[in-house]
Amino acid sequence: MVVRVRICEGRFAVLIREPIREGNFIIQPKVDFDISASTVAGLLKLGYQAVAYIEASAVIYQDGKILIEVDHLQGVTNPYIQIKGTNKEIVSSAASSLSLDGSYTTKSYLQIILESLPVDDNVTAGIHNQQAARLQELVEFIQSQGGSFNSDLSSPIRENSSTDGVLDDLQSRIKRLERWNTINMVLWTILLSALVGYSLYQKRRH
């Protein structure tokens, strides 16, 4: 499972994403929660590997119905606009009002960045050398924060017990999130199937 960690204004958050793509739309149930740097270090200790680093800034506009996010990705010339909402027609209408028809993509930002790189600049991990260096710096910083697991350096037994307890709790939380995310996907699939079935039924009646 892919786990995204967002860093914004010094705060860490885990983002669980399993999007369902339908035409030009991304239906994306989400599960997010704030964590500490030491918890991210715990993820690395559990065997998760940092494989990509994306630096971006965003300007957000919103009203009661939609949210428009203008994202600027490092290394990508043009900004990308995300229009988010719970009603497809309103989202589609907003896109048309902004003259975005025909320019839609459902690719992830990681895919967009990789495709924008010259072939010679791609490395094994799939990211640019500069990004790889920044990612390594970030991982080293996070790992250094893992020391906060240890409550007393003079007591190795208590250290191990405390660390194991935190890691076990973290692993349990991730498993619960994975189960919840699976349930979300099943429910969305059932809902979409029901809507498609009802739409076909209505067309046959007419």
Short mmCIF file of C-alpha atoms in Angstrom, two decimals:
data_model
loop_
_atom_site.label_atom_id
_atom_site.label_comp_id
_atom_site.label_asym_id
_atom_site.label_seq_id
_atom_site.Cartn_x
_atom_site.Cartn_y
_atom_site.Cartn_z
CA MET A 1 0.00 0.00 0.00
CA VAL A 2 1.23 3.52 -0.84
CA VAL A 3 1.21 5.96 2.06
CA ARG A 4 1.61 9.67 1.35
CA VAL A 5 3.06 11.92 4.03
CA ARG A 6 2.39 15.64 3.67
CA ILE A 7 4.55 18.28 5.37
CA CYS A 8 2.92 21.69 5.66
CA GLU A 9 4.20 24.46 7.93
CA GLY A 10 6.24 21.95 9.91
CA ARG A 11 3.31 19.61 10.51
CA PHE A 12 3.14 16.03 9.24
CA ALA A 13 0.00 14.24 8.05
CA VAL A 14 -0.54 10.75 6.65
CA LEU A 15 -2.79 10.64 3.57
CA ILE A 16 -4.41 7.36 2.57
CA ARG A 17 -5.60 7.58 -1.04
CA GLU A 18 -7.16 4.96 -3.30
CA PRO A 19 -8.84 6.99 -6.07
CA ILE A 20 -11.45 5.64 -8.47
CA ARG A 21 -11.19 7.21 -11.92
CA GLU A 22 -14.35 7.72 -13.92
CA GLY A 23 -13.88 9.61 -17.17
CA ASN A 24 -12.52 13.05 -16.33
CA PHE A 25 -13.40 12.68 -12.65
CA ILE A 26 -11.49 11.26 -9.71
CA ILE A 27 -13.71 9.88 -6.97
CA GLN A 28 -11.45 9.85 -3.97
CA PRO A 29 -12.54 8.74 -0.52
CA LYS A 30 -9.85 9.95 1.84
CA VAL A 31 -8.52 9.10 5.26
CA ASP A 32 -6.10 11.65 6.74
CA PHE A 33 -4.67 12.15 10.20
CA ASP A 34 -1.96 14.31 11.73
CA ILE A 35 1.18 12.62 13.04
CA SER A 36 4.51 13.64 14.56
CA ALA A 37 7.97 13.39 12.99
CA SER A 38 8.79 10.52 15.35
CA THR A 39 5.74 8.64 14.04
CA VAL A 40 7.02 9.03 10.47
CA ALA A 41 10.32 7.61 11.72
CA GLY A 42 8.27 4.71 13.07
CA LEU A 43 6.86 4.08 9.58
CA LEU A 44 10.41 3.79 8.25
CA LYS A 45 11.27 1.36 11.05
CA LEU A 46 8.22 -0.72 10.11
CA GLY A 47 9.72 -1.22 6.65
CA TYR A 48 8.08 1.56 4.64
CA GLN A 49 10.48 3.16 2.14
CA ALA A 50 10.58 6.79 1.01
CA VAL A 51 10.56 6.64 -2.81
CA ALA A 52 9.52 10.10 -4.02
CA TYR A 53 9.52 13.72 -2.92
CA ILE A 54 7.30 16.39 -4.48
CA GLU A 55 7.53 20.05 -3.51
CA ALA A 56 4.48 22.15 -4.29
CA SER A 57 2.64 25.30 -3.27
CA ALA A 58 -1.06 25.99 -3.62
CA VAL A 59 -3.55 28.84 -3.70
CA ILE A 60 -7.06 27.83 -2.66
CA TYR A 61 -10.40 29.46 -3.48
CA GLN A 62 -13.64 28.08 -2.12
CA ASP A 63 -17.29 28.74 -1.51
CA GLY A 64 -19.99 26.55 -0.04
CA LYS A 65 -20.14 24.22 -3.06
CA ILE A 66 -16.69 23.81 -4.60
CA LEU A 67 -13.01 24.25 -3.83
CA ILE A 68 -10.58 25.39 -6.53
CA GLU A 69 -6.91 24.69 -5.87
CA VAL A 70 -4.16 26.16 -8.06
CA ASP A 71 -1.06 24.00 -7.57
CA HIS A 72 2.48 24.98 -8.55
CA LEU A 73 4.79 21.96 -8.76
CA GLN A 74 8.55 22.35 -8.52
CA GLY A 75 10.13 21.55 -11.89
CA VAL A 76 6.85 21.86 -13.81
CA THR A 77 6.31 25.06 -15.80
CA ASN A 78 2.53 25.34 -15.84
CA PRO A 79 0.31 25.29 -12.73
CA TYR A 80 -2.40 22.65 -12.35
CA ILE A 81 -5.95 23.39 -11.22
CA GLN A 82 -7.96 21.00 -9.11
CA ILE A 83 -11.71 21.54 -8.79
CA LYS A 84 -13.17 19.63 -5.86
CA GLY A 85 -16.78 19.14 -4.88
CA THR A 86 -19.47 16.61 -4.08
CA ASN A 87 -21.62 17.35 -7.13
CA LYS A 88 -20.29 16.36 -10.57
CA GLU A 89 -22.45 18.85 -12.46
CA ILE A 90 -21.27 21.78 -10.35
CA VAL A 91 -17.62 20.71 -10.72
CA SER A 92 -18.03 20.30 -14.49
CA SER A 93 -19.76 23.69 -14.77
CA ALA A 94 -16.96 25.39 -12.86
CA ALA A 95 -14.38 23.80 -15.17
CA SER A 96 -16.26 25.04 -18.23
CA SER A 97 -16.50 28.54 -16.74
CA LEU A 98 -12.71 28.53 -16.37
CA SER A 99 -12.31 27.35 -20.01
CA LEU A 100 -10.66 24.11 -18.91
CA ASP A 101 -12.65 21.82 -21.21
CA GLY A 102 -10.36 19.42 -23.08
CA SER A 103 -7.40 19.92 -20.75
CA TYR A 104 -8.37 17.44 -18.04
CA THR A 105 -6.08 14.75 -16.65
CA THR A 106 -6.54 12.12 -13.95
CA LYS A 107 -2.80 11.47 -13.61
CA SER A 108 -1.16 11.84 -10.23
CA TYR A 109 1.34 14.66 -9.71
CA LEU A 110 4.10 12.06 -9.42
CA GLN A 111 3.23 10.76 -12.91
CA ILE A 112 3.15 14.30 -14.31
CA ILE A 113 6.57 15.14 -12.86
CA LEU A 114 8.16 11.90 -14.09
CA GLU A 115 6.81 12.45 -17.60
CA SER A 116 8.16 16.03 -17.63
CA LEU A 117 11.73 14.86 -16.95
CA PRO A 118 14.17 14.10 -19.78
CA VAL A 119 14.78 10.36 -20.07
CA ASP A 120 18.46 10.75 -19.15
CA ASP A 121 17.57 12.40 -15.85
CA ASN A 122 15.41 9.54 -14.59
CA VAL A 123 17.03 7.46 -11.87
CA THR A 124 16.21 4.04 -10.51
CA ALA A 125 13.81 5.40 -7.90
CA GLY A 126 12.00 7.34 -10.61
CA ILE A 127 12.85 10.84 -9.39
CA HIS A 128 15.31 13.56 -10.40
CA ASN A 129 18.75 13.61 -8.73
CA GLN A 130 18.02 16.91 -6.97
CA GLN A 131 14.72 15.59 -5.67
CA ALA A 132 16.45 12.40 -4.54
CA ALA A 133 18.99 14.44 -2.56
CA ARG A 134 16.23 16.49 -0.94
CA LEU A 135 14.32 13.31 -0.12
CA GLN A 136 17.42 11.81 1.50
CA GLU A 137 17.88 14.95 3.63
CA LEU A 138 14.26 14.71 4.72
CA VAL A 139 14.53 11.01 5.58
CA GLU A 140 17.69 11.65 7.63
CA PHE A 141 15.93 14.44 9.52
CA ILE A 142 12.92 12.24 10.24
CA GLN A 143 15.11 9.36 11.37
CA SER A 144 16.91 11.72 13.74
CA GLN A 145 13.54 12.54 15.29
CA GLY A 146 13.01 8.86 16.00
CA GLY A 147 15.12 9.37 19.09
CA SER A 148 12.06 10.88 20.77
CA PHE A 149 10.77 7.35 21.13
CA ASN A 150 13.45 6.77 23.76
CA SER A 151 12.45 8.10 27.17
CA ASP A 152 15.72 7.23 28.94
CA LEU A 153 19.03 6.42 27.27
CA SER A 154 20.32 4.77 30.45
CA SER A 155 17.55 2.16 30.39
CA PRO A 156 17.78 0.04 27.19
CA ILE A 157 15.03 -2.35 28.32
CA ARG A 158 12.57 0.47 28.88
CA GLU A 159 13.62 2.09 25.58
CA ASN A 160 12.90 -1.05 23.59
CA SER A 161 9.60 -1.59 25.39
CA SER A 162 8.47 1.99 24.75
CA THR A 163 9.55 1.92 21.11
CA ASP A 164 7.92 -1.45 20.45
CA GLY A 165 4.70 -0.21 22.02
CA VAL A 166 4.58 2.89 19.81
CA LEU A 167 5.40 0.89 16.67
CA ASP A 168 2.76 -1.73 17.50
CA ASP A 169 0.18 1.01 18.02
CA LEU A 170 1.18 2.68 14.74
CA GLN A 171 0.98 -0.59 12.83
CA SER A 172 -2.44 -1.28 14.34
CA ARG A 173 -3.69 2.17 13.27
CA ILE A 174 -2.42 1.67 9.73
CA LYS A 175 -4.14 -1.73 9.49
CA ARG A 176 -7.41 -0.20 10.68
CA LEU A 177 -7.05 2.55 8.07
CA GLU A 178 -6.36 -0.03 5.36
CA ARG A 179 -9.54 -1.93 6.34
CA TRP A 180 -11.56 1.29 6.41
CA ASN A 181 -10.17 2.32 3.03
CA THR A 182 -11.11 -1.08 1.56
CA ILE A 183 -14.65 -0.72 2.91
CA ASN A 184 -14.83 2.78 1.40
CA MET A 185 -13.79 1.49 -2.02
CA VAL A 186 -16.33 -1.37 -1.89
CA LEU A 187 -19.12 1.03 -0.91
CA TRP A 188 -18.20 3.46 -3.68
CA THR A 189 -18.08 0.61 -6.22
CA ILE A 190 -21.53 -0.61 -5.12
CA LEU A 191 -22.92 2.94 -5.29
CA LEU A 192 -21.52 3.54 -8.78
CA SER A 193 -22.85 0.18 -9.97
CA ALA A 194 -26.29 1.00 -8.59
CA LEU A 195 -26.30 4.42 -10.27
CA VAL A 196 -25.24 2.95 -13.62
CA GLY A 197 -27.85 0.21 -13.32
CA TYR A 198 -30.60 2.69 -12.45
CA SER A 199 -29.59 4.94 -15.35
CA LEU A 200 -29.78 2.01 -17.82
CA TYR A 201 -33.14 0.99 -16.37
CA GLN A 202 -34.53 4.51 -16.86
CA LYS A 203 -33.29 4.61 -20.46
CA ARG A 204 -34.98 1.28 -21.22
CA ARG A 205 -38.25 2.53 -19.76
CA HIS A 206 -38.18 5.56 -22.04
#
